[in-house]
XYZ file of C-alpha atoms in Angstrom:
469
model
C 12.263 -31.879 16.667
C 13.509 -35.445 17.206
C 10.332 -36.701 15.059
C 11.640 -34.975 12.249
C 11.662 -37.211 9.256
C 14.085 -37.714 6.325
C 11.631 -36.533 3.777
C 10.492 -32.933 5.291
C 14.009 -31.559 4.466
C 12.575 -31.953 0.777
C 8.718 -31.267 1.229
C 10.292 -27.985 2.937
C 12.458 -26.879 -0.379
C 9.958 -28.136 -2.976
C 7.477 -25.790 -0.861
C 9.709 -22.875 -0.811
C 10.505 -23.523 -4.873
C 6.867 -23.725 -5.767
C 6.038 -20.458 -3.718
C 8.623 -18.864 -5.715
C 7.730 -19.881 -9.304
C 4.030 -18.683 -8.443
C 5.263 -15.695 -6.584
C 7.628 -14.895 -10.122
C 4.951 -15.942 -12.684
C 1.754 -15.382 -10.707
C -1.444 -17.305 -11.844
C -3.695 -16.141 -14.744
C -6.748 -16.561 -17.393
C -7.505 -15.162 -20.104
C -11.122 -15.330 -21.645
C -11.229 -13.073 -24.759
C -10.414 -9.790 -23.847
C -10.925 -10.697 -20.183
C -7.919 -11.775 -18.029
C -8.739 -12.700 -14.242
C -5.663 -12.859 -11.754
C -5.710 -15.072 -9.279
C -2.113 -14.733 -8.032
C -0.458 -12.227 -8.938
C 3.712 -12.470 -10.226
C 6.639 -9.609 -10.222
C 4.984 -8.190 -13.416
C 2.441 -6.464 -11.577
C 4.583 -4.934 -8.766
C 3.821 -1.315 -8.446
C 6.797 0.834 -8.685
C 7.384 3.718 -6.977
C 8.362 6.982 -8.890
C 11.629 7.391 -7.783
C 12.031 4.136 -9.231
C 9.553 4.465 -12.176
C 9.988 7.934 -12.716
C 7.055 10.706 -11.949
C 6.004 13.522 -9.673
C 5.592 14.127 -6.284
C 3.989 17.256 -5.095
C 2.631 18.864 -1.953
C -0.339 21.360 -1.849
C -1.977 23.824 0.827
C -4.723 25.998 1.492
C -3.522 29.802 0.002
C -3.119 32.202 2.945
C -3.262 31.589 6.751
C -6.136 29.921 6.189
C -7.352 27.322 8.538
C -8.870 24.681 6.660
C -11.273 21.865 8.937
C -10.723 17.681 8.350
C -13.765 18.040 5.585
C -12.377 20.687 3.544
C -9.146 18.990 3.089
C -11.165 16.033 2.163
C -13.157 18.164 -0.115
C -9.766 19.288 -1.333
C -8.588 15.885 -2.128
C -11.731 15.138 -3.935
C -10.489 17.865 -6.440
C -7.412 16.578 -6.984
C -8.200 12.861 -7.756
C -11.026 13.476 -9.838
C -8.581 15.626 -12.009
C -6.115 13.520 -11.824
C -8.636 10.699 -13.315
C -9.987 13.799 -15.839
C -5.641 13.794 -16.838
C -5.954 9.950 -17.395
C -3.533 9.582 -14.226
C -4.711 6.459 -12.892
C -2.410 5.122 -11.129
C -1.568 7.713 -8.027
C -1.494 8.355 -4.802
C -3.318 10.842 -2.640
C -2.629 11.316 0.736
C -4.174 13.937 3.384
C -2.176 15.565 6.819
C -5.302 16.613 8.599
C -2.618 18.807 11.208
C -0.381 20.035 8.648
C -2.841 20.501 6.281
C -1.182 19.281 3.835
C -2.190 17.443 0.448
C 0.565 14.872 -0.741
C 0.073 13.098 -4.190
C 2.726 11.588 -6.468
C 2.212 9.907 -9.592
C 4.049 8.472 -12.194
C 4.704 8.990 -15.698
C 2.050 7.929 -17.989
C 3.472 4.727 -20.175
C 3.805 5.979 -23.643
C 3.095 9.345 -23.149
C 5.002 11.618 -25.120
C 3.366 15.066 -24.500
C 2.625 14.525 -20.952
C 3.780 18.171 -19.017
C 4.206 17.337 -15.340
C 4.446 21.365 -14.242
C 0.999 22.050 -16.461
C -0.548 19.154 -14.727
C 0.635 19.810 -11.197
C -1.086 23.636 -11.952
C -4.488 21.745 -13.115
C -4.327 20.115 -10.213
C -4.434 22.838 -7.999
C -6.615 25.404 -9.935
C -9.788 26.662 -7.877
C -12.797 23.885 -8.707
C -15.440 24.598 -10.747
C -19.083 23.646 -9.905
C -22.244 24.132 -11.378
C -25.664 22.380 -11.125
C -27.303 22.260 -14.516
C -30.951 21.527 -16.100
C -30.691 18.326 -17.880
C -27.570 16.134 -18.336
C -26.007 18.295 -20.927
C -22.776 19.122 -20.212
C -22.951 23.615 -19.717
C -21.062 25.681 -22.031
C -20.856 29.478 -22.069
C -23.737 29.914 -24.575
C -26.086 28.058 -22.110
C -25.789 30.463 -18.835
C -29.845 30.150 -18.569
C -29.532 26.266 -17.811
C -26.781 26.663 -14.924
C -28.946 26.817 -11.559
C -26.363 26.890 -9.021
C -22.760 27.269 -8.602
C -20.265 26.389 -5.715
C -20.513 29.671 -3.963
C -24.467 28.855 -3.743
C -23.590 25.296 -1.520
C -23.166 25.804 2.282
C -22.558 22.106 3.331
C -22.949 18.788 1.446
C -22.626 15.600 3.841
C -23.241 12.150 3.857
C -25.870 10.921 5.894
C -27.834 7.788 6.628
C -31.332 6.703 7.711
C -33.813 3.845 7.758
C -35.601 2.789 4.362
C -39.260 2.617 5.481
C -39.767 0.431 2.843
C -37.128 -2.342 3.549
C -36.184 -1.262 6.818
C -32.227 -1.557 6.034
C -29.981 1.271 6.420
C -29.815 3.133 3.395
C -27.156 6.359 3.019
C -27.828 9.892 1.186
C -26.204 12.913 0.517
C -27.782 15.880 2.639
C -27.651 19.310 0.702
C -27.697 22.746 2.102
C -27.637 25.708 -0.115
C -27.172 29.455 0.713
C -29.413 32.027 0.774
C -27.937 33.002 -2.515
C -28.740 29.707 -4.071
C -32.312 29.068 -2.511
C -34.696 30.763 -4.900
C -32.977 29.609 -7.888
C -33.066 26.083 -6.691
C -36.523 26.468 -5.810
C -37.615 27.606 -9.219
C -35.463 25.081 -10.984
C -37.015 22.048 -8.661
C -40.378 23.100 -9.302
C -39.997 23.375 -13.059
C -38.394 19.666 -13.144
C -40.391 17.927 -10.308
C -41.249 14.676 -11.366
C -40.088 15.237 -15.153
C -36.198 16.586 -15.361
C -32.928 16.260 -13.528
C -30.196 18.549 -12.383
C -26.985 17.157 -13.176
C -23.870 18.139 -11.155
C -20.874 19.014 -12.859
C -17.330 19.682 -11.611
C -14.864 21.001 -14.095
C -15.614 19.200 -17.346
C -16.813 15.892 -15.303
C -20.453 14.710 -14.293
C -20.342 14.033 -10.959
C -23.965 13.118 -10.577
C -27.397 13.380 -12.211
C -30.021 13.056 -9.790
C -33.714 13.254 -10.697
C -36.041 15.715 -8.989
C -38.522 14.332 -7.565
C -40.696 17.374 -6.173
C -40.094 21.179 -5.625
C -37.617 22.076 -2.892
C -37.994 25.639 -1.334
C -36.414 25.726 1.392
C -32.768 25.205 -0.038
C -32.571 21.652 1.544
C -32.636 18.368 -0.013
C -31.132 14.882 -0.490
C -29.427 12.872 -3.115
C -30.291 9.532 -3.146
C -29.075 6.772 -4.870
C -31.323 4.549 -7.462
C -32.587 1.108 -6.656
C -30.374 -0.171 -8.907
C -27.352 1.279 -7.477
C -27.851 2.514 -3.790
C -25.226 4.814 -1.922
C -23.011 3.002 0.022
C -21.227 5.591 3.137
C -17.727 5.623 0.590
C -20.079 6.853 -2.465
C -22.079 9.046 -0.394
C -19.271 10.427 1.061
C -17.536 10.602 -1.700
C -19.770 12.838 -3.900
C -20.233 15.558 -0.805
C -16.477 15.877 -0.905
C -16.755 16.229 -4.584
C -19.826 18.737 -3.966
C -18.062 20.670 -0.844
C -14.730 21.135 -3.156
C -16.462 23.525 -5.374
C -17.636 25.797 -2.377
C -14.312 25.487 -0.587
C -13.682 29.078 0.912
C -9.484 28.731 -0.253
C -7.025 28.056 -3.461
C -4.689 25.306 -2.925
C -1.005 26.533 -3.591
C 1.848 24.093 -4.529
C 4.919 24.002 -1.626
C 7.162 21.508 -2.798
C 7.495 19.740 -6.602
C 10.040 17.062 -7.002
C 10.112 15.468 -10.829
C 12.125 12.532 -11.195
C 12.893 11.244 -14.641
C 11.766 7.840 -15.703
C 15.513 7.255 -17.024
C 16.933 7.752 -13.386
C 15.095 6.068 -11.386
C 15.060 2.879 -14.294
C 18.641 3.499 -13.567
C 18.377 3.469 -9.830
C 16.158 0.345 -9.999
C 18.450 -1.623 -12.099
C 21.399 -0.869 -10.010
C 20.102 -1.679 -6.709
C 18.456 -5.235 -7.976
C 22.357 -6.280 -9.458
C 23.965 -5.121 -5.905
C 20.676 -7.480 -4.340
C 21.404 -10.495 -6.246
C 25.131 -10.285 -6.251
C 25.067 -9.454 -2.349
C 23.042 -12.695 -1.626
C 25.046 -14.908 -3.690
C 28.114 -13.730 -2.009
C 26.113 -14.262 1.421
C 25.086 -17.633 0.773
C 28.883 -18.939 -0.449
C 30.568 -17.055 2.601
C 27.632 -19.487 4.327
C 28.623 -22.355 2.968
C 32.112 -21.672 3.714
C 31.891 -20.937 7.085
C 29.316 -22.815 8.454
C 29.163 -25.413 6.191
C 25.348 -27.421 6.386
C 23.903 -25.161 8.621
C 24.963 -22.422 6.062
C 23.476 -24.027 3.568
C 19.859 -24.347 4.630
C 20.233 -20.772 5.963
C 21.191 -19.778 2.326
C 17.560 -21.503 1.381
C 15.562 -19.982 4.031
C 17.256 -16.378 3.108
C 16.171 -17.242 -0.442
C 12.155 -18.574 1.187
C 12.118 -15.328 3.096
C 12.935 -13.050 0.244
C 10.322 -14.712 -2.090
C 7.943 -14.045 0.982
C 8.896 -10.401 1.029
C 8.058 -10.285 -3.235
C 4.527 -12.189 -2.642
C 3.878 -9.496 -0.385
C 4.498 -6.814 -2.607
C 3.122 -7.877 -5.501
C -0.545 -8.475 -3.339
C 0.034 -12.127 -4.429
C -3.590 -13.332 -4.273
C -5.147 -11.405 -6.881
C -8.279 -10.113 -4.515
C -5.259 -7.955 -2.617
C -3.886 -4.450 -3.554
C 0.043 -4.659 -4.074
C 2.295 -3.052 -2.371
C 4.451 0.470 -4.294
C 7.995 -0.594 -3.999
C 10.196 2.670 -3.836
C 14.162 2.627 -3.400
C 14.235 2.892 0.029
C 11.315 -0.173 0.130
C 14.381 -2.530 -1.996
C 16.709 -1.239 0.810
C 14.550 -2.376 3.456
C 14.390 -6.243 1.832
C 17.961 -6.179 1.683
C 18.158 -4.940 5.310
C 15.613 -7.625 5.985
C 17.970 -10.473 4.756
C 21.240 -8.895 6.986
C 18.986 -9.788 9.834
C 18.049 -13.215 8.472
C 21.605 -13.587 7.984
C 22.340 -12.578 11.841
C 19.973 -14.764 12.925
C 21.483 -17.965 11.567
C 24.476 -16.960 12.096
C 23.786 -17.038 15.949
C 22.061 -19.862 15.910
C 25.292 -22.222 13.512
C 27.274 -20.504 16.455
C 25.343 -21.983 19.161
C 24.898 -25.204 17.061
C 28.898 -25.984 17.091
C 29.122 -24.431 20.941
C 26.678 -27.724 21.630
C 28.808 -29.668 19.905
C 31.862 -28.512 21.327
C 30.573 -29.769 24.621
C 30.039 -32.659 23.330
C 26.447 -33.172 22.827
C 25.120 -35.540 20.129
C 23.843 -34.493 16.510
C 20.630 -33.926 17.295
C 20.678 -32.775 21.039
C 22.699 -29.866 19.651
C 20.641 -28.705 16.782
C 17.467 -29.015 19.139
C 19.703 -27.143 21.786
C 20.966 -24.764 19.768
C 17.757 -23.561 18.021
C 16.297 -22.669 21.423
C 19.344 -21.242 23.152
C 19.456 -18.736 20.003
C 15.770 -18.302 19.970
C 15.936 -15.287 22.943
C 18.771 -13.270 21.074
C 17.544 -13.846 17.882
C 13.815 -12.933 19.145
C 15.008 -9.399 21.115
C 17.256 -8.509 17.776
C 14.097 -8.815 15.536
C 11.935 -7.839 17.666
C 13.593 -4.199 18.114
C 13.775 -3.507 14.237
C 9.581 -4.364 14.266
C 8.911 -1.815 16.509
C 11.487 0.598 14.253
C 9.639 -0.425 11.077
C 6.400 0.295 12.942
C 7.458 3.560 14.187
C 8.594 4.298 10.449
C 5.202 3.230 8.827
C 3.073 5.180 11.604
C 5.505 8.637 11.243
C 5.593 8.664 7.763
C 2.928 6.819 6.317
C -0.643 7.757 5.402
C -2.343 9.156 7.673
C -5.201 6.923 7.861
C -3.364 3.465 7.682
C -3.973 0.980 10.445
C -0.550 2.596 12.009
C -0.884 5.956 11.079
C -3.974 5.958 12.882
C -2.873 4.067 16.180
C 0.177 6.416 16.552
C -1.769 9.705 15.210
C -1.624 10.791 19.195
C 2.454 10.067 19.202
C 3.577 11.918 15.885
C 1.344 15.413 15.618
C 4.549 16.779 14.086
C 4.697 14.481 11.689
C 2.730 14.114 8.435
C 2.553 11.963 5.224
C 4.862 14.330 3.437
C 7.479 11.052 3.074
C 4.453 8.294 2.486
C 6.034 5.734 -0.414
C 9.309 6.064 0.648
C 9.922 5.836 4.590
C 6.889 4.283 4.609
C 8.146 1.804 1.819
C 10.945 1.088 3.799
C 9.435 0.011 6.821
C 7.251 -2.101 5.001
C 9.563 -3.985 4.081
C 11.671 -4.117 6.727
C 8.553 -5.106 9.157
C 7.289 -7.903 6.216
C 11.318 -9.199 6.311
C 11.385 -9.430 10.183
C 8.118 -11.177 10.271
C 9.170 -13.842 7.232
C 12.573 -14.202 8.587
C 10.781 -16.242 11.571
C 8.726 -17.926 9.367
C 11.351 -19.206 7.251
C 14.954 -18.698 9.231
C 13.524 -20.439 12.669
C 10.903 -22.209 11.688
C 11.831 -23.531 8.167
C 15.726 -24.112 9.022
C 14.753 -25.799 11.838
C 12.952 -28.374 10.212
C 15.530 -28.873 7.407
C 18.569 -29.103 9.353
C 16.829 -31.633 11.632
C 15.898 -33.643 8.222
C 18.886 -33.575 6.497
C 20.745 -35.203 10.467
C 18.789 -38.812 9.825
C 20.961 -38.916 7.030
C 23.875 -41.033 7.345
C 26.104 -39.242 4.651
C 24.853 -35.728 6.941
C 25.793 -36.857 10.640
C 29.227 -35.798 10.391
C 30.487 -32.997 13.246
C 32.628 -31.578 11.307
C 29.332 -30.497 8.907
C 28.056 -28.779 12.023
C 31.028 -27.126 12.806
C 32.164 -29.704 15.309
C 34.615 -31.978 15.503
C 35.828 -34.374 12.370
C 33.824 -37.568 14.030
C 30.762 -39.825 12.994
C 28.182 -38.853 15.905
């Protein structure tokens, strides 16, 4: 660090400010009706509904029954494509293949003024309704004659893939097997349509799919293939048999827990938490300042660099990514996040004026003091990322990128908590991470700046004694 220049102290901090006006404001276009993102700013941070308000409900199979991995998928097809059918948009869906449990929370609808969270938690739930129809007309009960099949006619739906003889690429399908109940029906229908009519497939009041029929099918097999136009990928494929499968599943889904949180509250919650944030980090960076005087101060900026990381990551930041739902406990984490940011320049000022102390020069002790701290500061941090993993792999979704690698560890656990623990550790891992980036990294390089100063080479700045070095 002895090449440090004079200037990088201030390339460092205009860095760190620009980051943070892009990270508030975010970058955007607007053509006509049209507005493209390309970096996304605080507006668009998803809140969770203990913080915006909503519902959070958990659903099983009725009985003792023991439902497979593709019947609770089929399961969760039902509820998100009701929860679109509700205009719900904006939820979350999550599956506990050992449990078998369905979690889903959303929030409340933005100017919604009718909206009955108990009457849509019951939708939700009801027992799915599937028919396969002549034509594309949506079936109502004067049209019984032009309903072919219904869900208790499907044995299996899956998606499946194969080789296009034509282009030779892998192309996907859905593979359909009927019951014997369904079989002669379907044949009759296929041969009346073949190469003229489709069947559409309707669940509830929604068109799930309209395929064409190409030629009779007797033998209550068949596939659903996409068009040119629009081939199945393995999501859409899959997709639409879990759509098909819901309407033949063999159980009711019953609600086990409800939890409604008012949109007041949790505005409430928000608000209250974001004051104690900002009041808690100004009082952090003056006791700095105070205490350890120069060093304190450029740990007050990289605090400030790694909690602007922490936003960019919520937020999704670059407009191609997701962002991140930021619950209560998630705001908890950043602030726990910055008490560890805090702990690790405090060790490191500490070991900075112990150099001095013993009479080593300006610089020798800053470079001697950032590496001396580096091992405590490193096995502190380190600890809390394998906490905030544990927390994100317990109580996450199932089939995140942790979920998945500690599946094996946490069969008791299930997703029941996903969007709030899992917020948390989020968070907290994102804050650990950052507060490398920015309080060992970043500090580094501006306290070894600002010491080519003159006006900056006293001790007594350090923490050492009153002398010129």
């Amino acid at each position: 660090m002895r090449k440090v220049k004079k200037p990088v102290f201030f390339i460092v901090l205009i860095c760190i400010l620009a980051f943070a006006y892009l990270t508030y404001a975010g970058i955007h276009t607007q053509y006509g009706d049209i507005k493209t993102t390309y970096i996304k700013g605080v507006d668009e941070i998803r809140w969770g509904i203990d913080i915006q308000g909503g519902v959070n409900a958990t659903f099983e199979p009725d009985g003792e029954y023991d439902a497979t991995d593709d019947e609770m998928d089929a399961a969760k097809a039902v509820i998100e494509q009701r929860l679109v059918s509700l205009n719900i948009t904006d939820s979350e869906v999550y599956v506990d293949y050992t449990k078998h449990r369905i979690m889903v929370s959303f929030p409340w609808q933005a100017g919604e003024e009718s909206f009955d969270p108990e009457e849509a938690i019951s939708e939700l739930g009801d027992t799915a309704q599937l028919v396969f129809v002549k034509g594309t007309t949506q079936p109502t009960g004067d049209d019984d004659e032009n309903i072919v099949l219904t869900g208790t006619d499907v044995k299996k739906a899956q998606a499946v893939s194969y080789n296009d003889e034509q282009t030779g690429s892998l192309t996907y399908a859905v593979s359909l097997e009927l019951n014997d109940s369904g079989k002669d029906a379907f044949a009759d229908a296929t041969t009346e349509l073949a190469g003229s009519g489709s069947i559409s497939i309707w669940m509830d009041e929604n068109q799930i799919s309209a395929p064409n029929v190409n030629e009779p099918i007797t033998d209550g097999k068949c596939q659903i293939t996409g068009s040119s136009a629009n081939p199945f990928t393995y999501e859409s494929a899959k997709a639409l048999a879990d759509k098909i499968n819901a309407g033949a599943l063999p159980f009711n889904l019953k609600t086990t827990s409800t939890n409604i949180i008012s949109a007041t509250l949790g505005e409430g919650a928000k608000n209250a938490m974001l004051f104690a944030g900002v009041i808690a980090f100004a009082f952090i960076f003056i006791y700095m300042i105070c205490v350890y005087k120069l060093p304190g101060f450029v740990a007050g900026i990289a605090l400030f660099g790694q909690v602007v990381g922490t936003i960019a990551c919520i937020s999704g930041f670059f407009g191609a990514f997701e962002s991140f739902t930021l619950t209560i406990p998630g705001i908890a984490g950043i602030i726990l996040a910055i008490g560890m940011g805090v702990d690790a320049n405090v060790i490191t000022a500490e070991r900075i004026k112990e150099e001095l102390n013993n009479g080593k020069t300006l610089n020798g002790a800053i470079e001697l003091g950032y590496k001396r701290a580096w091992s405590a500061v490193f096995d502190g941090n380190i600890t809390v990322v394998f906490v905030a993993v544990i927390l994100m792999g317990a109580f996450g979704p199932t089939d995140s990128v942790f979920g998945t690698l500690l599946k094996p560890l946490f069969m008791a656990f299930g997703a029941s908590t996903a969007g709030t623990i899992y917020s948390l550790g989020y968070t907290l891992l994102v804050g650990i991470v950052l507060n490398f980036v920015f309080g060992i990294f970043c500090s580094r390089l501006m306290l070894s700046s600002l010491s080519k100063f003159k006006c900056f080479k006293k001790r007594k700045l350090y923490g050492g004694a009153d002398s010129d070095e």
